[in-house]
CSV table of C-alpha atoms and ligand atoms in Angstrom, one decimal:
chain,number,residue,atom,x,y,z
X,67,MET,CA,-22.3,-12.5,21.7
X,68,LEU,CA,-18.4,-12.3,21.5
X,69,LYS,CA,-17.0,-10.9,24.8
X,70,ASP,CA,-16.1,-7.4,24.3
X,71,GLN,CA,-12.0,-7.5,24.5
X,72,GLY,CA,-11.1,-4.5,22.6
X,73,LEU,CA,-9.3,-1.6,23.8
X,74,MET,CA,-11.0,1.0,21.6
X,75,SER,CA,-12.8,1.3,18.6
X,76,TRP,CA,-11.0,0.6,15.2
X,77,LYS,CA,-12.3,4.1,14.2
X,78,GLU,CA,-10.2,5.8,17.0
X,79,LEU,CA,-7.0,4.3,15.7
X,80,ALA,CA,-4.5,6.4,14.0
X,81,PRO,CA,-3.9,5.2,10.3
X,82,GLY,CA,-1.4,2.4,10.4
X,83,MET,CA,-1.8,2.0,14.1
X,84,TYR,CA,1.0,4.8,14.6
X,85,ILE,CA,1.4,6.0,18.0
X,86,LEU,CA,1.2,9.8,17.7
X,87,GLU,CA,2.1,10.5,21.3
X,88,PRO,CA,5.9,9.6,21.8
X,89,GLY,CA,6.9,8.2,25.2
X,90,ASN,CA,3.3,6.8,25.9
X,91,SER,CA,4.9,3.5,26.9
X,92,VAL,CA,5.6,5.0,30.6
X,93,LYS,CA,1.7,4.6,30.9
X,94,PHE,CA,1.7,0.8,30.3
X,95,LYS,CA,3.0,-1.4,33.0
X,96,THR,CA,4.7,-3.9,31.1
X,97,GLY,CA,5.8,-6.3,34.1
X,98,ASP,CA,2.4,-7.6,35.3
X,99,TRP,CA,3.0,-10.9,33.5
X,100,LYS,CA,6.2,-11.9,35.3
X,101,SER,CA,6.6,-15.3,37.1
X,102,HIS,CA,9.5,-14.4,39.2
X,103,LYS,CA,10.8,-11.1,40.7
X,104,PRO,CA,14.0,-10.1,42.1
X,105,VAL,CA,14.3,-9.5,45.9
X,106,LEU,CA,17.4,-7.5,47.1
X,107,ASP,CA,19.2,-8.3,50.1
X,108,LYS,CA,20.7,-4.9,51.2
X,109,GLU,CA,23.2,-6.4,53.6
X,110,LYS,CA,25.2,-8.0,50.8
X,111,CYS,CA,24.8,-5.1,48.2
X,112,ILE,CA,27.9,-3.2,47.4
X,113,LYS,CA,26.0,-0.5,45.0
X,114,CYS,CA,28.1,-1.5,42.3
X,115,GLY,CA,25.1,-0.8,40.0
X,116,GLN,CA,25.8,-3.8,37.6
X,117,CYS,CA,22.0,-5.0,38.1
X,118,TYR,CA,21.1,-1.4,36.8
X,119,LEU,CA,23.4,-1.8,33.9
X,120,MET,CA,22.4,-5.0,32.8
X,121,CYS,CA,18.6,-5.0,33.2
X,122,PRO,CA,17.2,-5.1,29.7
X,123,GLU,CA,14.1,-3.4,30.5
X,124,PRO,CA,15.6,-1.2,32.4
X,125,ALA,CA,13.7,-1.6,35.6
X,126,TYR,CA,16.1,-0.4,38.2
X,127,GLU,CA,16.3,3.0,39.7
X,128,GLU,CA,18.9,4.4,42.2
X,129,ASN,CA,17.6,5.6,45.2
X,130,GLU,CA,19.0,8.4,47.6
X,131,GLU,CA,20.9,6.0,49.7
X,132,GLY,CA,22.8,4.7,46.3
X,133,TYR,CA,20.6,1.2,46.3
X,134,PHE,CA,19.6,0.0,43.1
X,135,ILE,CA,15.7,-0.8,43.6
X,136,CYS,CA,13.8,-2.5,40.9
X,137,ASN,CA,10.4,-1.1,39.8
X,138,LEU,CA,8.3,-4.3,39.6
X,139,ASN,CA,5.9,-2.6,37.2
X,140,TYR,CA,8.4,-3.0,34.4
X,141,CYS,CA,10.5,-6.1,35.4
X,142,LYS,CA,9.9,-9.0,33.4
X,143,GLY,CA,11.5,-11.5,35.7
X,144,CYS,CA,14.2,-12.6,33.4
X,145,GLY,CA,16.7,-12.9,36.4
X,146,ILE,CA,19.8,-11.4,34.4
X,147,CYS,CA,20.2,-9.0,37.4
X,148,ALA,CA,20.3,-12.0,39.9
X,149,ALA,CA,22.8,-13.8,37.7
X,150,ILE,CA,25.1,-10.7,37.3
X,151,CYS,CA,25.3,-9.4,40.7
X,152,PRO,CA,28.7,-10.2,42.1
X,153,LYS,CA,27.7,-10.6,45.6
X,154,GLY,CA,24.5,-12.7,45.1
X,155,ALA,CA,22.4,-10.0,46.6
X,156,ILE,CA,19.3,-10.7,44.5
X,157,THR,CA,17.3,-13.7,44.8
X,158,MET,CA,14.7,-14.5,42.3
X,159,VAL,CA,11.3,-15.5,44.1
X,160,LEU,CA,8.0,-16.9,42.7
X,161,GLU,CA,5.5,-14.1,42.1
X,162,GLU,CA,2.3,-14.9,44.2
X,163,ALA,CA,-0.8,-15.1,42.2
Y,141,MET,CA,-0.5,15.9,-25.9
Y,142,GLY,CA,2.6,13.7,-25.0
Y,143,LYS,CA,4.8,12.3,-27.7
Y,144,ARG,CA,4.3,8.8,-29.2
Y,145,VAL,CA,7.5,7.2,-29.3
Y,146,ALA,CA,8.7,3.6,-29.9
Y,147,LYS,CA,10.2,2.2,-27.0
Y,148,GLU,CA,10.9,-1.0,-25.1
Y,149,VAL,CA,8.3,-1.1,-22.4
Y,150,SER,CA,10.6,-1.5,-19.6
Y,151,ILE,CA,12.3,1.8,-20.5
Y,152,ALA,CA,9.1,3.6,-20.8
Y,153,VAL,CA,7.9,2.4,-17.4
Y,154,ALA,CA,11.2,3.5,-16.1
Y,155,ASP,CA,10.6,7.0,-17.7
Y,156,ALA,CA,7.3,7.2,-16.4
Y,157,VAL,CA,8.7,6.3,-12.8
Y,158,ALA,CA,11.2,9.2,-13.3
Y,159,GLN,CA,8.4,11.6,-14.4
Y,160,CYS,CA,6.8,11.1,-11.2
Y,161,LYS,CA,9.8,12.3,-9.5
Y,162,VAL,CA,10.4,9.6,-7.3
Y,163,ASP,CA,12.8,10.2,-4.1
Y,164,VAL,CA,14.1,6.8,-3.5
Y,165,VAL,CA,14.5,3.9,-5.9
Y,166,SER,CA,15.5,0.4,-4.2
Y,167,ALA,CA,15.7,-2.5,-6.1
Y,168,TYR,CA,17.5,-5.8,-6.7
Y,169,PRO,CA,17.6,-6.9,-10.2
Y,170,ILE,CA,15.7,-10.0,-11.4
Y,171,THR,CA,14.6,-11.0,-14.8
Y,172,PRO,CA,12.3,-10.0,-16.4
Y,173,GLN,CA,12.3,-6.7,-14.4
Y,174,THR,CA,16.0,-5.9,-14.6
Y,175,HIS,CA,15.5,-3.2,-17.5
Y,176,ILE,CA,13.2,-1.1,-15.4
Y,177,VAL,CA,15.7,-0.7,-12.6
Y,178,GLU,CA,18.8,-0.5,-14.9
Y,179,HIS,CA,17.3,2.4,-16.7
Y,180,LEU,CA,16.2,4.0,-13.5
Y,181,ALA,CA,19.9,3.5,-12.3
Y,182,ASP,CA,21.0,5.2,-15.5
Y,183,LEU,CA,18.8,8.0,-15.0
Y,184,VAL,CA,20.0,8.5,-11.6
Y,185,ASN,CA,23.6,8.3,-12.5
Y,186,ASN,CA,23.4,10.8,-15.5
Y,187,GLY,CA,21.6,13.4,-13.2
Y,188,GLU,CA,18.3,13.1,-15.1
Y,189,LEU,CA,16.7,12.0,-11.9
Y,190,ASP,CA,17.1,13.4,-8.5
Y,191,ALA,CA,16.8,10.3,-6.4
Y,192,GLU,CA,18.4,8.0,-4.2
Y,193,TYR,CA,19.1,4.9,-5.9
Y,194,ILE,CA,19.7,2.1,-3.3
Y,195,PRO,CA,21.4,-1.0,-4.9
Y,196,VAL,CA,20.5,-3.4,-2.3
Y,197,GLU,CA,21.6,-6.8,-1.6
Y,198,SER,CA,18.4,-8.6,-1.9
Y,199,GLU,CA,14.7,-7.8,-2.5
Y,200,HIS,CA,13.9,-8.3,1.2
Y,201,ALA,CA,16.1,-5.2,1.8
Y,202,ALA,CA,14.6,-3.6,-1.3
Y,203,MET,CA,11.3,-3.4,0.3
Y,204,SER,CA,12.6,-2.5,3.8
Y,205,ALA,CA,14.4,0.3,2.3
Y,206,CYS,CA,11.3,1.5,0.7
Y,207,ILE,CA,9.3,1.2,3.6
Y,208,GLY,CA,11.9,3.1,5.8
Y,209,ALA,CA,12.1,5.7,3.1
Y,210,ALA,CA,8.2,5.9,2.5
Y,211,ALA,CA,7.8,6.3,6.3
Y,212,THR,CA,9.8,9.5,6.1
Y,213,GLY,CA,7.5,11.0,3.6
Y,214,ALA,CA,9.7,10.0,0.5
Y,215,ARG,CA,8.1,8.9,-2.8
Y,216,THR,CA,9.5,5.3,-3.5
Y,217,PHE,CA,9.7,2.8,-6.2
Y,218,THR,CA,10.8,-0.9,-6.6
Y,219,SER,CA,10.2,-3.6,-8.8
Y,220,THR,CA,10.7,-7.4,-8.8
Y,221,ALA,CA,9.4,-10.8,-10.1
Y,222,ALA,CA,8.9,-14.4,-9.1
Y,223,GLN,CA,11.5,-15.5,-6.5
Y,224,GLY,CA,12.4,-11.9,-5.8
Y,225,LEU,CA,9.0,-11.2,-4.7
Y,226,LEU,CA,8.8,-14.2,-2.5
Y,227,PHE,CA,11.9,-13.1,-1.0
Y,228,MET,CA,10.4,-9.5,-0.2
Y,229,TYR,CA,7.5,-11.5,1.3
Y,230,GLU,CA,7.9,-10.7,4.9
Y,231,MET,CA,8.0,-6.8,4.4
Y,232,LEU,CA,4.9,-6.9,2.1
Y,233,PRO,CA,2.1,-6.9,4.7
Y,234,ILE,CA,4.0,-4.4,6.6
Y,235,ALA,CA,4.2,-2.0,3.8
Y,236,SER,CA,0.5,-2.0,3.5
Y,237,ALA,CA,-0.3,-2.2,7.3
Y,238,PHE,CA,1.9,0.9,7.8
Y,239,ARG,CA,-0.4,2.5,5.2
Y,240,LEU,CA,2.8,3.5,3.1
Y,241,PRO,CA,2.3,4.7,-0.5
Y,242,ILE,CA,4.9,2.5,-2.0
Y,243,VAL,CA,4.5,1.5,-5.7
Y,244,MET,CA,6.0,-1.6,-7.1
Y,245,VAL,CA,5.8,-2.7,-10.7
Y,246,ILE,CA,5.9,-6.8,-10.7
Y,247,ALA,CA,7.2,-8.1,-14.1
Y,248,ASN,CA,5.1,-11.2,-13.6
Y,249,ARG,CA,7.1,-14.5,-13.8
Y,250,ALA,CA,6.3,-18.0,-12.9
Y,251,ILE,CA,7.9,-19.2,-9.7
Y,252,SER,CA,10.3,-22.1,-9.2
Y,253,ALA,CA,10.7,-24.9,-9.2
Y,254,PRO,CA,11.3,-25.8,-12.0
Y,255,ILE,CA,13.3,-22.6,-12.7
Y,256,SER,CA,11.3,-20.6,-15.1
Y,257,ILE,CA,12.0,-17.0,-16.3
Y,258,TRP,CA,8.8,-17.0,-18.4
Y,259,ASN,CA,5.7,-15.5,-17.6
Y,260,ASP,CA,2.6,-16.4,-15.8
Y,261,HIS,CA,0.8,-14.7,-12.7
Y,262,GLY,CA,1.8,-17.4,-10.0
Y,263,ASP,CA,4.1,-14.9,-8.3
Y,264,VAL,CA,1.9,-12.2,-7.5
Y,265,MET,CA,-1.0,-14.4,-6.7
Y,266,THR,CA,0.8,-15.3,-3.4
Y,267,MET,CA,0.4,-11.6,-2.1
Y,268,ARG,CA,-3.2,-11.2,-3.2
Y,269,ASP,CA,-4.3,-11.2,0.4
Y,270,LEU,CA,-1.6,-8.8,1.9
Y,271,GLY,CA,-3.4,-5.5,1.5
Y,272,TRP,CA,-1.8,-4.1,-1.8
Y,273,ILE,CA,-4.0,-2.6,-4.3
Y,274,GLN,CA,-3.1,-4.4,-7.6
Y,275,THR,CA,-3.6,-3.6,-11.2
Y,276,PHE,CA,-2.9,-5.5,-14.3
Y,277,ALA,CA,-1.6,-4.1,-17.5
Y,278,GLU,CA,-2.4,-5.5,-21.1
Y,279,ASN,CA,0.0,-3.7,-23.2
Y,280,GLY,CA,2.9,-0.9,-23.0
Y,281,GLN,CA,0.7,2.0,-22.9
Y,282,GLU,CA,-1.3,0.5,-20.2
Y,283,ALA,CA,1.6,-0.3,-18.3
Y,284,VAL,CA,3.0,3.4,-18.3
Y,285,ASP,CA,-0.5,4.7,-17.6
Y,286,LEU,CA,-0.9,2.5,-14.7
Y,287,VAL,CA,2.3,3.7,-13.2
Y,288,TYR,CA,1.0,7.1,-13.1
Y,289,HIS,CA,-2.2,5.9,-11.8
Y,290,ALA,CA,-0.4,4.0,-8.9
Y,291,TYR,CA,1.2,7.2,-7.5
Y,292,ARG,CA,-2.2,9.0,-7.6
Y,293,VAL,CA,-3.9,6.2,-5.9
Y,294,ALA,CA,-1.1,5.2,-3.3
Y,295,GLU,CA,-0.8,8.7,-2.4
Y,296,LYS,CA,-4.6,9.4,-2.2
Y,297,ALA,CA,-5.4,6.0,-0.3
Y,298,MET,CA,-2.2,5.9,1.8
Y,299,LEU,CA,-1.8,2.3,0.6
Y,300,PRO,CA,1.1,0.5,-1.5
Y,301,VAL,CA,0.0,-0.3,-5.1
Y,302,ALA,CA,1.5,-3.1,-7.2
Y,303,VAL,CA,1.2,-2.8,-11.0
Y,304,ASN,CA,1.5,-6.1,-12.9
Y,305,LEU,CA,2.9,-6.6,-16.4
Y,306,ASP,CA,3.6,-9.8,-18.0
Y,307,GLY,CA,7.1,-10.6,-18.0
Y,308,PHE,CA,8.7,-10.4,-21.5
Y,309,ILE,CA,5.6,-10.2,-23.2
Y,310,VAL,CA,4.9,-6.7,-22.2
Y,311,THR,CA,8.3,-5.7,-20.5
Y,312,HIS,CA,10.6,-6.5,-23.2
Y,313,VAL,CA,8.5,-5.7,-26.5
Y,314,VAL,CA,9.0,-2.4,-28.3
Y,315,GLU,CA,5.9,-0.6,-28.8
Y,316,PRO,CA,4.5,3.0,-29.6
Y,317,VAL,CA,4.0,4.4,-26.2
Y,318,GLU,CA,2.6,8.0,-25.3
Y,319,LEU,CA,4.2,9.4,-22.1
Y,320,LEU,CA,2.4,12.3,-20.5
Y,321,ASP,CA,3.7,15.6,-20.7
Y,322,GLN,CA,5.8,16.5,-17.5
Y,323,GLU,CA,3.7,19.3,-16.6
Y,324,LEU,CA,0.4,17.1,-16.6
Y,325,VAL,CA,2.1,14.5,-14.6
Y,326,ASP,CA,3.2,17.3,-12.2
Y,327,LYS,CA,-0.4,18.2,-11.8
Y,328,TYR,CA,-1.5,14.6,-11.7
Y,329,ILE,CA,0.9,13.6,-9.2
Y,330,PRO,CA,1.7,16.6,-6.9
Y,331,PRO,CA,4.4,16.5,-4.1
Y,332,LEU,CA,3.7,13.7,-1.5
Y,333,LYS,CA,2.4,15.4,1.6
Y,334,MET,CA,1.8,12.8,4.4
Y,335,LYS,CA,0.0,13.6,7.3
Y,336,HIS,CA,2.0,11.3,9.8
Y,337,LYS,CA,5.6,10.5,9.0
Y,338,LEU,CA,9.0,9.9,10.8
Y,339,ASP,CA,10.2,13.4,11.6
Y,340,PRO,CA,12.7,14.0,14.5
Y,341,LYS,CA,11.0,17.4,15.1
Y,342,LYS,CA,7.6,15.6,15.6
Y,343,PRO,CA,8.2,12.1,16.8
Y,344,ILE,CA,5.8,9.3,16.3
Y,345,THR,CA,6.1,5.5,16.6
Y,346,ILE,CA,5.4,3.2,13.5
Y,347,GLY,CA,5.4,-0.5,14.2
Y,348,ALA,CA,4.5,-0.8,17.8
Y,349,ILE,CA,3.3,-4.0,19.1
Y,350,GLY,CA,-0.4,-5.0,19.0
Y,351,VAL,CA,-1.5,-6.9,21.9
Y,352,PRO,CA,-4.6,-9.1,21.3
Y,353,GLU,CA,-6.6,-6.3,22.7
Y,354,ILE,CA,-5.9,-4.0,19.7
Y,355,TYR,CA,-4.8,-6.2,16.8
Y,356,THR,CA,-8.3,-7.0,15.5
Y,357,GLU,CA,-9.3,-3.3,15.4
Y,358,ALA,CA,-6.0,-2.4,13.7
Y,359,ARG,CA,-6.8,-5.0,11.0
Y,360,LYS,CA,-10.3,-3.8,10.8
Y,361,ALA,CA,-9.1,-0.2,10.3
Y,362,GLN,CA,-6.8,-1.1,7.4
Y,363,ASP,CA,-9.4,-3.3,5.9
Y,364,GLU,CA,-11.8,-0.4,5.7
Y,365,ALA,CA,-9.4,1.8,4.2
Y,366,PHE,CA,-8.5,-0.8,1.7
Y,367,LYS,CA,-12.1,-1.2,0.7
Y,368,ALA,CA,-12.5,2.5,0.5
Y,369,SER,CA,-9.5,2.7,-1.8
Y,370,TYR,CA,-11.9,1.2,-4.8
Y,371,LYS,CA,-13.4,4.7,-5.1
Y,372,VAL,CA,-9.8,6.3,-5.1
Y,373,VAL,CA,-8.9,3.9,-7.9
Y,374,VAL,CA,-12.1,4.6,-10.0
Y,375,LYS,CA,-11.7,8.3,-9.3
Y,376,ALA,CA,-8.0,8.5,-10.4
Y,377,TRP,CA,-8.8,6.7,-13.5
Y,378,GLN,CA,-11.6,9.3,-14.4
Y,379,GLU,CA,-9.2,12.2,-13.7
Y,380,PHE,CA,-6.5,10.5,-15.9
Y,381,GLU,CA,-8.9,10.4,-18.6
Y,382,LYS,CA,-9.6,14.1,-18.5
Y,383,ILE,CA,-5.7,14.6,-18.9
Y,384,SER,CA,-4.8,12.0,-21.3
Y,385,GLY,CA,-8.1,11.0,-23.0
Y,386,ARG,CA,-7.3,7.3,-22.3
Y,387,ARG,CA,-10.2,5.8,-20.5
Y,388,TYR,CA,-9.6,3.0,-17.9
Y,389,GLN,CA,-12.0,0.9,-15.7
Y,390,PRO,CA,-11.7,-1.8,-13.0
Y,391,ILE,CA,-13.4,-4.3,-15.5
Y,392,GLU,CA,-13.1,-4.0,-19.2
Y,393,THR,CA,-15.6,-5.5,-21.4
Y,394,TYR,CA,-15.2,-6.3,-25.0
Y,395,LYS,CA,-18.2,-7.2,-27.3
Y,396,MET,CA,-20.3,-8.4,-24.2
Y,397,GLU,CA,-23.6,-6.5,-25.1
Y,398,ASP,CA,-25.3,-9.7,-26.5
Y,399,ALA,CA,-22.8,-12.5,-25.8
Y,400,GLU,CA,-23.8,-15.8,-24.8
Y,401,VAL,CA,-20.6,-17.0,-23.3
Y,402,ALA,CA,-17.6,-15.0,-22.3
Y,403,LEU,CA,-13.9,-15.5,-21.4
Y,404,VAL,CA,-12.6,-14.0,-18.1
Y,405,ILE,CA,-8.9,-13.1,-18.1
Y,406,MET,CA,-6.2,-10.8,-16.6
Y,407,GLY,CA,-3.0,-9.2,-18.3
Y,408,SER,CA,-1.7,-9.4,-21.9
Y,409,LEU,CA,-3.4,-12.6,-23.1
Y,410,ALA,CA,-6.6,-10.6,-23.4
Y,411,GLU,CA,-4.9,-9.1,-26.5
Y,412,THR,CA,-4.9,-12.6,-28.2
Y,413,ALA,CA,-8.3,-13.7,-27.0
Y,414,MET,CA,-9.5,-10.1,-28.3
Y,415,ASN,CA,-8.4,-11.6,-31.7
Y,416,THR,CA,-10.2,-14.5,-31.1
Y,417,VAL,CA,-13.4,-12.8,-30.3
Y,418,ASP,CA,-13.3,-10.9,-33.4
Y,419,ALA,CA,-12.9,-14.1,-35.5
Y,420,LEU,CA,-15.5,-15.7,-33.9
Y,421,ARG,CA,-17.9,-12.8,-34.0
Y,422,GLU,CA,-17.4,-12.7,-37.8
Y,423,LYS,CA,-18.7,-16.3,-37.9
Y,424,GLY,CA,-21.6,-15.2,-36.0
Y,425,LYS,CA,-20.9,-16.7,-32.7
Y,426,LYS,CA,-22.0,-14.6,-29.7
Y,427,VAL,CA,-18.8,-14.5,-27.6
Y,428,GLY,CA,-17.3,-11.7,-25.4
Y,429,LEU,CA,-14.5,-11.0,-23.2
Y,430,ILE,CA,-14.3,-9.6,-19.5
Y,431,ARG,CA,-10.9,-8.2,-18.6
Y,432,ILE,CA,-10.2,-7.7,-14.9
Y,433,ARG,CA,-7.7,-4.7,-14.7
Y,434,LEU,CA,-8.2,-4.2,-10.8
Y,435,TRP,CA,-7.6,-7.1,-9.1
Y,436,ARG,CA,-7.4,-5.9,-5.5
Y,437,PRO,CA,-9.7,-4.6,-4.2
Y,438,PHE,CA,-11.9,-6.8,-6.4
Y,439,PRO,CA,-14.6,-4.9,-8.2
Y,440,THR,CA,-17.5,-7.6,-7.3
Y,441,GLN,CA,-20.3,-5.2,-8.6
Y,442,ASP,CA,-18.5,-4.3,-11.6
Y,443,PHE,CA,-17.7,-7.6,-12.6
Y,444,ILE,CA,-21.2,-8.9,-12.0
Y,445,LYS,CA,-22.6,-6.1,-14.3
Y,446,ALA,CA,-20.2,-6.8,-16.8
Y,447,LEU,CA,-21.6,-10.2,-17.2
Y,448,GLY,CA,-24.5,-9.0,-19.2
Y,449,LYS,CA,-26.7,-12.2,-20.1
Y,450,VAL,CA,-24.1,-14.8,-20.7
Y,451,LYS,CA,-25.1,-18.4,-19.6
Y,452,ALA,CA,-21.6,-19.6,-19.3
Y,453,ILE,CA,-17.9,-18.1,-18.7
Y,454,THR,CA,-14.5,-19.8,-18.8
Y,455,VAL,CA,-12.3,-18.0,-16.2
Y,456,PHE,CA,-8.6,-18.4,-17.5
Y,457,ASP,CA,-6.4,-18.5,-14.7
Y,458,ARG,CA,-2.7,-17.9,-15.2
Y,459,ALA,CA,-1.8,-19.6,-11.7
Y,460,LEU,CA,-2.3,-22.6,-9.4
Y,461,SER,CA,-3.8,-22.8,-6.1
Y,462,HIS,CA,-2.8,-26.3,-5.5
Y,463,GLY,CA,-5.8,-28.3,-4.2
Y,464,ALA,CA,-8.3,-25.5,-4.2
Y,465,THR,CA,-11.8,-25.3,-5.8
Y,466,GLY,CA,-10.3,-23.4,-8.6
Y,467,GLY,CA,-7.4,-21.1,-9.8
Y,468,PRO,CA,-7.2,-17.6,-7.6
Y,469,VAL,CA,-9.3,-15.9,-10.2
Y,470,GLY,CA,-11.7,-18.8,-10.6
Y,471,ILE,CA,-12.3,-19.0,-6.8
Y,472,GLU,CA,-12.9,-15.2,-6.7
Y,473,VAL,CA,-15.5,-15.1,-9.5
Y,474,ARG,CA,-17.5,-18.2,-8.4
Y,475,SER,CA,-17.6,-16.6,-4.8
Y,476,ALA,CA,-18.7,-13.4,-6.1
Y,477,LEU,CA,-21.5,-15.0,-8.2
Y,478,TYR,CA,-23.0,-17.1,-5.4
Y,479,GLN,CA,-24.1,-14.1,-3.8
Y,480,SER,CA,-25.6,-12.9,-7.0
Y,481,ASN,CA,-28.8,-13.6,-8.8
Y,482,LYS,CA,-26.8,-13.8,-12.1
Y,483,ARG,CA,-25.2,-17.0,-12.0
Y,484,PRO,CA,-23.8,-18.3,-15.3
Y,485,LYS,CA,-21.9,-21.6,-15.5
Y,486,VAL,CA,-18.3,-21.4,-14.7
Y,487,LEU,CA,-15.6,-23.4,-16.3
Y,488,ASN,CA,-12.3,-22.7,-14.6
Y,489,LEU,CA,-9.1,-23.4,-16.7
Y,490,ILE,CA,-5.4,-22.7,-15.5
Y,491,GLY,CA,-3.0,-22.2,-18.4
Y,492,ALA,CA,-0.3,-20.4,-19.9
Y,493,LEU,CA,1.8,-21.5,-17.2
Y,494,GLY,CA,5.4,-20.8,-17.2
Y,495,GLY,CA,5.3,-19.2,-20.6
Y,496,ARG,CA,3.4,-21.6,-22.3
Y,497,ASP,CA,2.0,-20.1,-25.5
Y,498,VAL,CA,-1.7,-19.8,-25.8
Y,499,THR,CA,-3.0,-18.9,-29.4
Y,500,THR,CA,-6.2,-17.8,-31.0
Y,501,GLU,CA,-6.7,-21.3,-32.1
Y,502,ASP,CA,-6.6,-22.2,-28.4
Y,503,PHE,CA,-9.0,-19.7,-27.4
Y,504,GLU,CA,-11.4,-20.9,-30.2
Y,505,GLU,CA,-11.3,-24.3,-28.8
Y,506,LEU,CA,-11.9,-22.7,-25.2
Y,507,PHE,CA,-14.9,-20.6,-26.6
Y,508,ASP,CA,-16.4,-23.8,-28.1
Y,509,ARG,CA,-16.0,-25.7,-24.7
Y,510,THR,CA,-17.7,-22.8,-23.1
Y,511,PHE,CA,-20.5,-23.0,-25.5
Y,512,SER,CA,-20.9,-26.7,-24.8
Y,513,PHE,CA,-20.6,-26.2,-21.1
Y,514,ILE,CA,-24.0,-24.2,-20.9
Y,515,LYS,CA,-25.7,-27.4,-21.1
Y,516,ALA,CA,-23.1,-29.6,-19.3
Y,517,LYS,CA,-23.2,-30.7,-15.9
Y,518,PRO,CA,-21.5,-28.1,-13.4
Y,519,ARG,CA,-17.9,-29.0,-12.8
Y,520,PHE,CA,-16.5,-27.5,-9.4
Y,521,ALA,CA,-12.8,-27.9,-9.7
Y,522,TYR,CA,-10.2,-26.7,-12.2
Y,523,GLU,CA,-8.4,-28.2,-15.2
Y,524,ILE,CA,-5.0,-27.5,-16.2
Y,525,PHE,CA,-5.1,-26.3,-20.0
Y,526,GLY,CA,-2.8,-27.6,-22.4
Y,527,ALA,CA,-0.7,-30.1,-20.4
Y,528,LYS,CA,0.3,-33.0,-22.4
Y,529,GLU,CA,-1.3,-36.3,-21.4
W,1135,SF4,S1,24.6,-6.0,41.2
W,1135,SF4,FE1,24.3,-6.7,43.3
W,1135,SF4,S2,25.8,-5.6,44.6
W,1135,SF4,FE2,25.7,-4.7,42.6
W,1135,SF4,S3,24.3,-3.0,42.8
W,1135,SF4,FE3,23.1,-4.7,42.1
W,1135,SF4,S4,22.4,-5.7,43.9
W,1135,SF4,FE4,24.1,-4.4,44.6
W,1136,SF4,S1,14.7,-9.7,36.4
W,1136,SF4,FE1,15.5,-9.1,34.6
W,1136,SF4,S2,14.0,-7.3,34.0
W,1136,SF4,FE2,13.7,-7.7,36.2
W,1136,SF4,S3,14.9,-6.3,37.1
W,1136,SF4,FE3,16.2,-8.2,37.0
W,1136,SF4,S4,17.3,-7.9,35.1
W,1136,SF4,FE4,15.5,-6.4,35.1
């Protein structure tokens, strides 16, 4: 028997595989397959927000202190934030398996 | 009753499309389809058809525009041929997977190279597996009727439909054609109401990613809908008969009751073949003709029933599948017969390529060969008919 890999029965799908519930992508964590993750050094950060602006996902959220914190559930590990940071405050480190 | 008028078939087809009150026509002109979309452009320009005419820069854009428009609930039309259809290719499976009721007329034309503007079925055979319902017209009247039928079917089944007409042979001849009265068209094809469509007031997502955990199920759902469309097609023809008196079926037979051999064919060449059948019947030869009108979904049961008691058939293909076990229709037929108790010998000839004439005499020879094939050793491959040695 083939291993059951399906998410749901084909009968439950909307025609054309339309998604009838807009915005449901927040339910899906899309960052679980990354190999590297950004780590912030708050000492160096000047809160300029460029990481937040340039992240293609966008995974950064601003916290009460004004720091931009990456939500790793959505980060895909591309390293753009680390490359764009003018202060070298972000380091990409290998994700542990 | 509608009025019978003499018209170039392309013009009549365009008039029928206009009668179906399409909202969007998006097309790029290519021989031998040009007259169809030109006439539609005229109708829009003259205010006779209240539609958006999108003169795109390529067929890829033509199909893209139809997909976008259809997704918002608009009734759409496009038309193409040969290289144009191939240029559209990337978008074709998207139209069907999105379950959009797009109607396209393909004025069948041989594909390059060498460049040929003449007719065969090589172009449309490339898209036979992409989830489009496909019908083949034999003459002008049928071309027009299949357009009405296409909208009815597409919008009931929520699947795109391609109507195939032989380029020039059907598209460019002037024939007496009866267009339906507008009120009958309106009844047969009521305004399109889609259950789900792109609407800012009720947002949905069309075209999301299908991860391995859902892709298989998505295709299965599409395939089930596609197979179920057979019934929609047949019902739409029955309803069409009620309003027009003209009867259509997935498989047409001609003098098959007691036939010993038969020719299997699609499109306008069947008219020539019918003359041959008549001539041979007069000489007492038991020959018959099977014409496939609905090519996808393939009407397997109807086909097997149509065979009657024949001992051998010749499947006459109008397209090549290089290096395969037959032409596209030949492969289909052999595959259907394998699961059936009825299994006549199958000779598979590929001919009338790129506009090559096939005459009644040719068909006579072909029927003779089919007779001698009854006792011959079976041959599995195909043969290109009429290629000069
Ligand atoms: S780009 Fe660098 S310095 Fe600027 S907010 Fe982000 S981490 Fe801080
Ligand atoms: S690594 Fe890429 S995806 Fe992740 S937070 Fe940085 S910019 Fe965004």
